Short mmCIF file of C-alpha atoms in Angstrom, two decimals:
data_model
loop_
_atom_site.label_atom_id
_atom_site.label_comp_id
_atom_site.label_asym_id
_atom_site.label_seq_id
_atom_site.Cartn_x
_atom_site.Cartn_y
_atom_site.Cartn_z
CA MET A 30 -4.19 10.98 34.21
CA HIS A 31 -1.79 13.35 33.31
CA GLY A 32 -0.18 12.10 30.86
CA GLU A 33 -4.16 10.41 29.36
CA THR A 34 -5.00 14.74 29.05
CA LYS A 35 -1.79 16.06 27.96
CA THR A 36 -2.63 13.03 24.72
CA MET A 37 -6.57 14.44 24.27
CA HIS A 38 -5.47 17.65 24.29
CA ALA A 39 -3.16 17.59 21.81
CA LEU A 40 -5.36 15.17 19.87
CA LYS A 41 -8.29 18.44 19.87
CA THR A 42 -5.97 20.78 18.88
CA LEU A 43 -4.41 18.83 15.29
CA LEU A 44 -8.23 18.61 14.87
CA ALA A 45 -8.93 22.40 15.59
CA THR A 46 -5.64 23.19 13.11
CA ALA A 47 -7.37 20.77 10.48
CA ALA A 48 -10.59 22.47 10.48
CA VAL A 49 -9.15 25.37 9.88
CA LEU A 50 -7.07 24.69 7.30
CA LEU A 51 -8.23 21.65 5.55
CA PRO A 52 -11.09 23.24 3.49
CA SER A 53 -8.12 25.14 1.49
CA LEU A 54 -5.89 21.82 0.60
CA ALA A 55 -8.16 21.04 -2.44
CA SER A 56 -6.77 24.13 -3.96
CA ALA A 57 -3.54 24.41 -3.15
CA ALA A 58 -0.37 24.30 -4.92
CA SER A 59 1.98 20.34 -5.11
CA LEU A 60 4.99 20.00 -5.67
CA ASN A 61 5.67 18.11 -9.51
CA GLY A 62 7.22 15.15 -9.05
CA ALA A 63 8.42 15.42 -12.46
CA GLU A 64 10.25 18.11 -12.00
CA LEU A 65 11.96 16.06 -8.80
CA ALA A 66 16.24 14.82 -9.04
CA ILE A 67 16.15 11.25 -6.68
CA THR A 68 18.12 13.37 -3.99
CA TRP A 69 14.77 14.67 -2.53
CA ALA A 70 14.73 10.89 -1.49
CA ILE A 71 17.85 11.35 0.57
CA PRO A 72 15.95 11.95 3.89
CA PHE A 73 13.23 9.47 3.57
CA ALA A 74 16.19 6.60 3.62
CA GLY A 75 18.28 8.28 6.25
CA ILE A 76 15.16 7.77 9.11
CA LEU A 77 14.29 4.58 7.40
CA LEU A 78 18.21 3.30 8.52
CA SER A 79 18.22 5.61 11.52
CA ILE A 80 15.04 3.36 12.18
CA ALA A 81 16.90 0.19 11.90
CA LEU A 82 20.38 1.05 12.29
CA VAL A 83 20.66 2.96 15.48
CA PRO A 84 18.18 0.91 18.00
CA LEU A 85 21.29 -2.04 17.65
CA ILE A 86 24.18 1.11 17.13
CA ALA A 87 23.30 3.59 19.93
CA PRO A 88 20.25 1.44 21.78
CA ASN A 89 20.33 4.07 24.35
CA LEU A 90 20.35 7.07 22.49
CA TRP A 91 17.58 5.69 20.53
CA HIS A 92 15.66 5.50 23.53
CA HIS A 93 15.65 8.38 24.94
CA HIS A 94 15.69 10.38 21.00
CA TYR A 95 13.71 8.11 18.82
CA GLY A 96 11.46 11.62 18.99
CA LYS A 97 13.96 14.20 17.94
CA ILE A 98 15.72 12.18 15.18
CA ALA A 99 12.82 11.73 13.37
CA VAL A 100 11.29 15.03 13.44
CA ALA A 101 15.34 15.84 12.24
CA TRP A 102 15.44 14.53 9.07
CA GLY A 103 11.43 15.71 8.94
CA LEU A 104 13.46 19.22 9.17
CA SER A 105 15.94 18.14 6.70
CA CYS A 106 13.34 17.36 3.76
CA VAL A 107 11.04 20.14 4.87
CA ILE A 108 13.68 22.84 4.95
CA PRO A 109 14.93 22.33 0.81
CA ILE A 110 11.23 21.73 0.41
CA PHE A 111 10.94 25.35 1.68
CA MET A 112 13.75 26.54 0.12
CA ALA A 113 13.73 25.72 -3.52
CA PHE A 114 9.94 25.94 -3.91
CA PRO A 115 7.32 28.79 -3.65
CA THR A 116 6.05 28.93 -0.56
CA GLU A 117 2.65 28.86 -1.86
CA VAL A 118 3.78 25.15 -3.15
CA ALA A 119 5.98 23.83 -0.62
CA VAL A 120 3.01 25.19 2.65
CA GLY A 121 0.68 23.26 -0.02
CA SER A 122 2.42 19.69 0.00
CA VAL A 123 3.51 19.72 3.96
CA ALA A 124 -0.07 20.82 4.65
CA HIS A 125 -1.96 17.93 2.58
CA ALA A 126 0.28 15.67 3.30
CA MET A 127 0.73 16.50 7.17
CA ILE A 128 -2.92 17.88 8.11
CA GLY A 129 -4.28 15.88 5.40
CA ASP A 130 -2.95 12.21 5.21
CA TYR A 131 -1.30 12.12 9.13
CA VAL A 132 -4.01 13.73 11.33
CA PRO A 133 -6.93 11.24 10.10
CA PHE A 134 -3.97 8.40 9.70
CA ILE A 135 -3.49 9.04 13.63
CA LEU A 136 -6.56 10.01 15.02
CA PHE A 137 -7.65 6.70 13.34
CA VAL A 138 -4.81 4.54 14.97
CA GLY A 139 -5.00 6.86 18.43
CA ALA A 140 -8.98 5.72 18.63
CA LEU A 141 -9.01 2.02 18.51
CA PHE A 142 -5.33 2.09 20.38
CA ILE A 143 -7.42 3.50 23.19
CA VAL A 144 -10.41 1.32 22.36
CA ALA A 145 -8.81 -2.19 21.76
CA GLY A 146 -5.94 -1.21 25.17
CA GLY A 147 -9.93 -1.31 27.39
CA ILE A 148 -10.80 -4.71 26.50
CA HIS A 149 -9.53 -6.99 28.82
CA ILE A 150 -10.01 -10.54 27.11
CA ARG A 151 -10.21 -12.56 30.51
CA SER A 152 -9.52 -15.75 29.55
CA SER A 153 -7.75 -19.88 30.36
CA PHE A 154 -6.42 -19.82 26.92
CA VAL A 155 -3.07 -21.57 27.52
CA GLY A 156 -0.08 -21.60 24.79
CA ARG A 157 0.18 -23.92 22.86
CA PRO A 158 0.79 -24.60 18.81
CA ILE A 159 -2.67 -25.18 18.26
CA VAL A 160 -4.30 -22.34 20.33
CA ASN A 161 -1.51 -19.48 19.03
CA ALA A 162 -2.44 -20.53 15.60
CA GLY A 163 -6.90 -20.01 16.41
CA ILE A 164 -6.03 -17.38 17.41
CA LEU A 165 -3.99 -16.13 14.37
CA PHE A 166 -6.04 -17.79 12.16
CA VAL A 167 -9.79 -15.74 14.35
CA GLY A 168 -7.27 -12.21 14.33
CA ALA A 169 -7.05 -12.81 10.20
CA PHE A 170 -10.22 -12.89 9.79
CA VAL A 171 -11.62 -10.35 12.60
CA ALA A 172 -9.09 -7.32 10.68
CA ASN A 173 -11.86 -7.82 8.15
CA LEU A 174 -13.78 -6.08 10.24
CA MET A 175 -12.07 -3.60 12.04
CA GLY A 176 -8.77 -3.34 10.87
CA THR A 177 -5.47 -4.76 10.89
CA THR A 178 -5.09 -2.08 13.48
CA GLY A 179 -8.03 -2.48 16.06
CA ALA A 180 -7.90 -6.44 15.46
CA ALA A 181 -4.02 -6.41 16.57
CA MET A 182 -4.59 -4.08 19.80
CA LEU A 183 -7.00 -5.86 20.66
CA LEU A 184 -5.82 -9.69 19.75
CA ILE A 185 -2.29 -8.78 21.67
CA ARG A 186 -2.44 -8.88 24.92
CA PRO A 187 -4.70 -12.25 24.75
CA LEU A 188 -1.86 -13.89 22.53
CA LEU A 189 0.79 -12.09 25.59
CA ALA A 190 -1.00 -13.61 28.21
CA ALA A 191 -1.43 -17.10 26.72
CA ASN A 192 2.45 -17.41 26.40
CA GLU A 193 3.07 -15.76 29.21
CA GLY A 194 4.17 -19.19 30.28
CA ARG A 195 6.63 -20.16 27.71
CA ARG A 196 10.44 -19.70 26.35
CA TYR A 197 10.58 -19.41 23.32
CA LYS A 198 7.77 -17.17 22.42
CA MET A 199 9.59 -14.35 19.39
CA HIS A 200 8.05 -16.39 15.84
CA THR A 201 4.20 -16.30 17.59
CA PHE A 202 4.59 -12.49 17.17
CA VAL A 203 6.27 -12.47 14.31
CA PHE A 204 3.79 -14.30 12.79
CA PHE A 205 1.16 -12.32 14.54
CA ILE A 206 2.68 -9.76 12.04
CA PHE A 207 2.32 -11.25 9.28
CA ILE A 208 -1.43 -12.20 9.72
CA VAL A 209 -3.38 -11.15 12.26
CA ALA A 210 -1.46 -7.06 11.38
CA ASN A 211 -1.22 -7.36 7.52
CA ILE A 212 -2.58 -10.28 5.41
CA GLY A 213 -5.94 -10.47 8.01
CA GLY A 214 -6.51 -7.15 6.38
CA CYS A 215 -7.58 -7.73 2.38
CA LEU A 216 -10.98 -8.74 2.41
CA THR A 217 -12.75 -5.80 3.03
CA PRO A 218 -12.74 -1.91 2.81
CA LEU A 219 -12.24 -1.80 6.63
CA GLY A 220 -9.48 -4.70 6.33
CA ASP A 221 -6.93 -1.64 5.60
CA PRO A 222 -6.24 2.05 4.59
CA PRO A 223 -5.61 1.21 0.47
CA LEU A 224 -8.97 -0.78 0.38
CA PHE A 225 -10.70 1.70 1.43
CA LEU A 226 -8.87 4.13 -0.78
CA GLY A 227 -10.52 1.83 -3.02
CA PHE A 228 -14.14 1.80 -1.99
CA LEU A 229 -13.76 5.33 -2.29
CA ARG A 230 -13.08 5.61 -5.50
CA GLY A 231 -15.56 2.74 -7.18
CA VAL A 232 -14.57 -1.08 -6.23
CA THR A 233 -17.78 -2.44 -4.71
CA PHE A 234 -17.26 -3.18 -0.99
CA PHE A 235 -17.06 -7.22 -1.52
CA TRP A 236 -14.99 -6.87 -4.91
CA THR A 237 -11.77 -7.99 -2.46
CA ALA A 238 -13.72 -11.00 -0.82
CA GLN A 239 -14.82 -12.07 -3.74
CA HIS A 240 -11.53 -11.86 -5.49
CA LEU A 241 -8.96 -12.22 -2.86
CA ILE A 242 -10.56 -15.24 -0.31
CA LEU A 243 -8.81 -18.03 -1.90
CA PRO A 244 -5.36 -15.97 -2.03
CA LEU A 245 -6.13 -15.29 1.69
CA LEU A 246 -7.14 -18.37 2.19
CA VAL A 247 -3.96 -20.51 0.70
CA THR A 248 -1.39 -17.77 2.21
CA LEU A 249 -2.63 -18.30 5.81
CA ALA A 250 -2.23 -22.32 4.30
CA ILE A 251 1.13 -21.85 4.57
CA LEU A 252 1.95 -19.36 6.79
CA LEU A 253 0.51 -20.92 9.48
CA THR A 254 1.80 -24.85 8.51
CA ILE A 255 5.22 -23.39 9.31
CA TYR A 256 3.73 -21.83 12.35
CA LEU A 257 2.14 -24.38 13.37
CA ALA A 258 5.89 -26.80 12.05
CA ILE A 259 7.94 -24.48 14.48
CA ASP A 260 6.24 -23.64 17.71
CA THR A 261 5.72 -27.50 17.65
CA TYR A 262 9.07 -27.82 17.35
CA LEU A 263 9.94 -25.91 20.38
CA PHE A 264 7.14 -25.84 22.76
CA LYS A 265 8.17 -29.85 22.10
CA LYS A 266 11.45 -29.02 23.24
CA GLU A 267 10.32 -26.50 26.15
CA VAL A 268 8.08 -29.49 27.60
CA ALA A 269 11.18 -32.03 27.37
CA GLU A 270 13.91 -29.18 29.51
CA GLY A 271 11.32 -28.34 31.60
CA SER A 272 10.89 -25.36 30.82
CA PHE A 273 7.14 -25.47 30.67
CA ASN A 274 4.90 -27.12 32.09
CA PRO A 275 1.35 -26.46 30.54
CA ASN A 276 -1.62 -28.09 33.28
CA ALA A 277 0.92 -26.06 36.23
CA VAL A 278 -0.83 -22.40 33.76
CA GLU A 279 -3.99 -21.43 36.34
CA GLN A 280 -7.16 -22.08 35.40
CA LYS A 281 -9.72 -18.47 34.89
CA PRO A 282 -13.22 -18.36 33.23
CA PHE A 283 -13.55 -16.50 30.56
CA GLY A 284 -14.40 -12.83 30.05
CA ILE A 285 -14.43 -10.09 29.46
CA ASP A 286 -13.78 -6.47 30.65
CA GLY A 287 -14.15 -2.92 29.26
CA GLY A 288 -17.36 -4.29 27.19
CA ILE A 289 -18.90 -0.72 27.56
CA ASN A 290 -16.31 -0.20 24.08
CA LEU A 291 -16.65 -3.21 21.91
CA LEU A 292 -19.56 -0.55 21.24
CA TYR A 293 -16.47 2.71 20.85
CA LEU A 294 -15.14 -0.26 18.25
CA ALA A 295 -18.34 0.00 16.44
CA ILE A 296 -18.79 3.83 16.24
CA ILE A 297 -15.08 3.52 15.51
CA ILE A 298 -16.21 1.53 12.02
CA GLY A 299 -18.91 3.47 11.41
CA ALA A 300 -16.84 6.54 10.99
CA VAL A 301 -14.94 5.43 8.75
CA HIS A 302 -18.36 4.67 6.10
CA LEU A 303 -18.40 8.16 6.93
CA THR A 304 -16.61 9.03 3.19
CA GLY A 305 -17.14 13.14 2.13
CA GLN A 306 -16.94 14.33 5.91
CA GLY A 307 -13.15 13.85 6.61
CA LEU A 308 -13.82 16.99 10.19
CA LEU A 309 -16.96 14.26 10.96
CA ARG A 310 -15.33 11.76 11.13
CA ASP A 311 -12.29 12.59 12.56
CA ALA A 312 -14.08 13.95 15.77
CA ILE A 313 -15.78 11.20 16.02
CA PHE A 314 -12.99 9.74 17.27
CA ILE A 315 -11.59 11.73 19.20
CA VAL A 316 -15.17 11.76 21.29
CA VAL A 317 -14.59 8.46 21.20
CA ALA A 318 -11.58 7.80 22.69
CA ILE A 319 -11.98 10.28 25.61
CA LEU A 320 -14.97 8.13 26.01
CA SER A 321 -13.00 4.49 26.63
CA VAL A 322 -11.18 6.24 28.65
CA LEU A 323 -13.87 8.09 30.73
CA THR A 324 -15.75 5.24 31.26
CA THR A 325 -13.09 1.98 30.87
CA SER A 326 -12.70 0.75 34.51
CA LYS A 327 -9.23 1.07 35.36
CA SER A 328 -8.04 -2.67 36.75
CA ALA A 329 -9.66 -2.88 32.89
CA ARG A 330 -6.20 -1.42 31.71
CA GLU A 331 -4.40 -2.56 34.64
CA ALA A 332 -4.78 -6.02 33.18
CA ASN A 333 -3.75 -5.44 29.91
CA GLN A 334 -0.87 -3.30 31.40
CA PHE A 335 -1.82 -0.66 29.15
CA SER A 336 0.90 2.36 29.04
CA TRP A 337 1.36 4.57 26.15
CA GLU A 338 4.30 4.61 25.25
CA PRO A 339 3.16 2.44 22.10
CA ILE A 340 0.96 4.53 20.17
CA LYS A 341 3.69 7.83 21.45
CA GLU A 342 6.46 6.18 19.59
CA VAL A 343 4.05 5.43 16.12
CA ALA A 344 3.01 8.94 16.54
CA LYS A 345 6.70 10.21 16.62
CA LEU A 346 8.43 8.07 14.17
CA PHE A 347 5.66 8.21 11.51
CA PHE A 348 5.55 12.45 11.45
CA GLY A 349 9.20 12.01 10.35
CA ILE A 350 8.85 9.98 7.92
CA PHE A 351 5.50 11.73 6.51
CA LEU A 352 7.43 14.23 6.40
CA CYS A 353 10.06 12.26 4.32
CA ILE A 354 7.70 10.38 2.97
CA VAL A 355 6.34 14.08 0.15
CA PRO A 356 8.58 14.32 -2.24
CA VAL A 357 8.87 10.76 -2.63
CA LEU A 358 4.70 10.10 -3.37
CA GLU A 359 5.14 13.10 -6.00
CA MET A 360 8.26 11.42 -7.81
CA LEU A 361 6.06 8.20 -7.46
CA ARG A 362 2.60 9.93 -9.16
CA ALA A 363 4.66 11.41 -11.67
CA GLY A 364 5.04 7.87 -13.23
CA HIS A 365 7.33 7.77 -15.83
CA GLU A 366 7.86 11.11 -15.72
CA GLY A 367 9.68 11.17 -12.72
CA ALA A 368 12.46 10.19 -11.42
CA PHE A 369 11.28 6.63 -10.85
CA ALA A 370 10.60 6.18 -14.28
CA PRO A 371 12.60 3.32 -15.07
CA LEU A 372 10.49 1.07 -11.92
CA VAL A 373 6.96 2.33 -13.40
CA SER A 374 8.12 1.03 -17.16
CA LEU A 375 8.06 -2.56 -15.29
CA VAL A 376 4.55 -2.75 -15.21
CA THR A 377 4.40 -2.71 -19.09
CA ASP A 378 5.61 -4.99 -20.89
CA GLU A 379 7.43 -3.79 -25.17
CA ASN A 380 3.34 -4.59 -26.19
CA GLY A 381 1.59 -1.49 -23.30
CA GLU A 382 0.15 -4.88 -21.99
CA PHE A 383 0.14 -4.45 -18.36
CA ASN A 384 3.12 -7.04 -16.60
CA ASN A 385 0.27 -7.88 -13.48
CA VAL A 386 3.20 -9.92 -11.25
CA MET A 387 5.22 -6.71 -11.65
CA PHE A 388 1.87 -4.93 -10.12
CA PHE A 389 1.86 -7.00 -7.48
CA TRP A 390 6.10 -6.94 -6.47
CA LEU A 391 6.40 -3.16 -6.63
CA THR A 392 3.54 -2.22 -5.34
CA GLY A 393 4.14 -4.21 -2.62
CA SER A 394 7.74 -3.88 -1.90
CA LEU A 395 7.03 0.50 -1.66
CA SER A 396 4.32 -0.01 0.78
CA ALA A 397 6.86 -2.24 2.89
CA PHE A 398 8.91 0.84 3.04
CA LEU A 399 6.36 4.04 1.99
CA ASP A 400 2.98 4.54 3.21
CA ASN A 401 0.84 1.32 1.64
CA ALA A 402 -2.64 3.74 0.83
CA PRO A 403 -0.78 6.48 -1.41
CA THR A 404 1.02 3.21 -2.91
CA TYR A 405 -1.89 1.40 -4.07
CA LEU A 406 -3.29 5.34 -5.52
CA ALA A 407 -0.25 5.31 -8.67
CA PHE A 408 0.01 1.85 -9.21
CA PHE A 409 -4.43 2.00 -9.67
CA ASN A 410 -4.27 5.01 -11.73
CA LEU A 411 -1.03 3.90 -13.83
CA ALA A 412 -3.43 0.79 -14.46
CA GLY A 413 -6.07 3.23 -15.70
CA GLY A 414 -7.61 4.29 -12.81
CA ASP A 415 -11.25 3.06 -14.28
CA PRO A 416 -12.78 1.57 -11.22
CA ILE A 417 -15.33 -1.04 -13.32
CA GLU A 418 -12.78 -2.04 -16.33
CA MET A 419 -10.28 -2.19 -13.30
CA MET A 420 -12.77 -4.94 -11.29
CA THR A 421 -14.54 -6.51 -14.42
CA THR A 422 -10.54 -6.79 -17.67
CA HIS A 423 -8.12 -5.94 -15.44
CA SER A 424 -9.25 -7.89 -12.54
CA HIS A 425 -6.33 -9.14 -11.91
CA THR A 426 -4.72 -6.34 -11.80
CA LEU A 427 -6.74 -5.33 -8.78
CA MET A 428 -6.06 -8.02 -7.40
CA ALA A 429 -1.86 -8.18 -7.76
CA VAL A 430 -2.14 -4.02 -6.59
CA SER A 431 -4.35 -4.43 -3.49
CA MET A 432 -2.53 -8.54 -2.07
CA GLY A 433 0.92 -5.87 -3.30
CA ALA A 434 -0.51 -3.15 -1.09
CA VAL A 435 -1.68 -5.04 1.60
CA PHE A 436 0.38 -8.68 1.69
CA MET A 437 3.97 -6.62 2.12
CA GLY A 438 3.31 -4.56 4.80
CA ALA A 439 4.21 -7.33 6.94
CA VAL A 440 7.68 -6.93 5.03
CA THR A 441 9.27 -4.56 6.98
CA TYR A 442 8.10 -2.97 11.04
CA ILE A 443 7.38 0.29 8.88
CA GLY A 444 5.54 -1.58 6.79
CA ASN A 445 1.51 -0.60 8.18
CA ALA A 446 0.97 0.98 12.05
CA PRO A 447 0.11 -1.72 13.84
CA ASN A 448 3.52 -3.68 12.98
CA LEU A 449 5.27 -0.93 15.26
CA MET A 450 2.55 -1.00 17.76
CA SER A 451 2.49 -4.38 18.18
CA VAL A 452 6.39 -4.96 18.89
CA SER A 453 6.51 -2.06 20.60
CA ILE A 454 3.71 -3.78 23.00
CA VAL A 455 5.19 -7.07 23.25
CA ARG A 456 8.94 -5.39 24.49
CA GLU A 457 6.82 -4.41 27.55
CA ARG A 458 6.60 -7.33 28.47
CA GLY A 459 9.83 -8.28 28.11
CA VAL A 460 9.58 -10.05 25.01
CA LYS A 461 12.67 -10.10 22.64
CA MET A 462 11.62 -8.75 19.29
CA PRO A 463 14.28 -9.12 16.67
CA SER A 464 15.66 -5.72 15.08
CA PHE A 465 14.77 -3.64 11.84
CA PHE A 466 17.02 -6.19 10.21
CA GLY A 467 16.44 -8.84 12.41
CA TYR A 468 12.51 -9.46 11.86
CA MET A 469 13.66 -9.02 7.29
CA LEU A 470 15.06 -12.18 7.86
CA TRP A 471 11.77 -13.52 9.19
CA SER A 472 9.77 -11.51 6.39
CA VAL A 473 11.97 -11.86 3.07
CA GLY A 474 12.81 -16.14 4.16
CA ILE A 475 9.41 -16.91 4.91
CA LEU A 476 6.80 -14.97 3.35
CA PHE A 477 8.58 -13.91 -0.20
CA PRO A 478 9.02 -18.14 -0.91
CA THR A 479 4.94 -17.46 0.24
CA PHE A 480 3.94 -15.24 -2.02
CA PHE A 481 5.66 -16.36 -5.10
CA ILE A 482 3.60 -19.31 -4.67
CA VAL A 483 0.33 -17.21 -4.39
CA ASP A 484 1.95 -15.31 -7.19
CA ILE A 485 2.58 -18.89 -9.53
CA ILE A 486 -1.17 -19.32 -8.23
CA PHE A 487 -3.30 -16.47 -8.96
CA LEU A 488 -1.42 -13.64 -11.04
#
């Protein structure tokens, strides 16, 4: 409980800080992305390479000091900003990134992590291929009700329990990240933060469901077919070699422990709708998280093998990422005037017409490494930023930006917060997951051909 108390205290401190500083952020000066050289992206590249390589080269160093490494890269970006720019500009840029973006982000994913971690689903599910595929399919649609983070945290543990007796299961959790933690959340503003930002800017609530349901179904059909082929082969191999006997798995009656957290989950979802009331929304996240800790039975969390390490890892790594990303996002927002102008110019052809294919691939590729919410906004604005026009005349462009931001968060471990959280939980359960680049071999090899097909059909 001491660790939980410290975590709750830290969350309350963050909110108190936000309450003091947020009112001044709206008028605070920020960096001019058009004036920034590409060298300002070095810290961001450095933290990405650290996440990718240090766990492979020096696993013990990374395990004990990844938080310090993340902070070091963050400081390597922030200190030069304060040295090179007026204090008002430096403070405004960093404060906006940390208090305006990082604090709400970590409060949201932290509340979902705590609440979902208190819901224990008891079942007699056996990790047969059709059962695993069914969980992935259901998770894709649940993600639209509670967000990809909520769905991932709710379903990762039942999927782990179902596959406890399986020898070959790494691939199941790779596809879980593809489908539940990312692609599935493309139908509503609740599904993924980029779509929520679009909703705040005038995109109607059901527009994405109407226009992205067919791309989602085609994508799911392709991915689940590939998954079933892989898992069926490996399942038969396990049964043949005697490493798994599905009939020997203990049968348990279906039930839910920690059901009070379903109410808390509903409150969190409702709080997301409190647009324009960020402090109230964040306060609700904190209160709900504290209530979940206090009212959930110890046995429910123990049954889930709940620990604080996954959310601590996400908080520390994304702290560094959000600092390093400040100049990168400003250069991207500068559009044709910034250092990324050659990339930005690819989204229009020689006649000034939008290239929807490039909107999809550029939004997606950057979302795989940057925060997908501001990346979505950058390309939304490049396409004119008028929600009415985007939903009608340029509906395919809005489709491209929306799909790119949501779908391609699955390409890397840092593309979306639940990716890293899911990996951390799975590794804690003793399942060996691919390295950063190892995972990208899976994602590029499977997702990119799938996305090419979806691109050809719909864009």
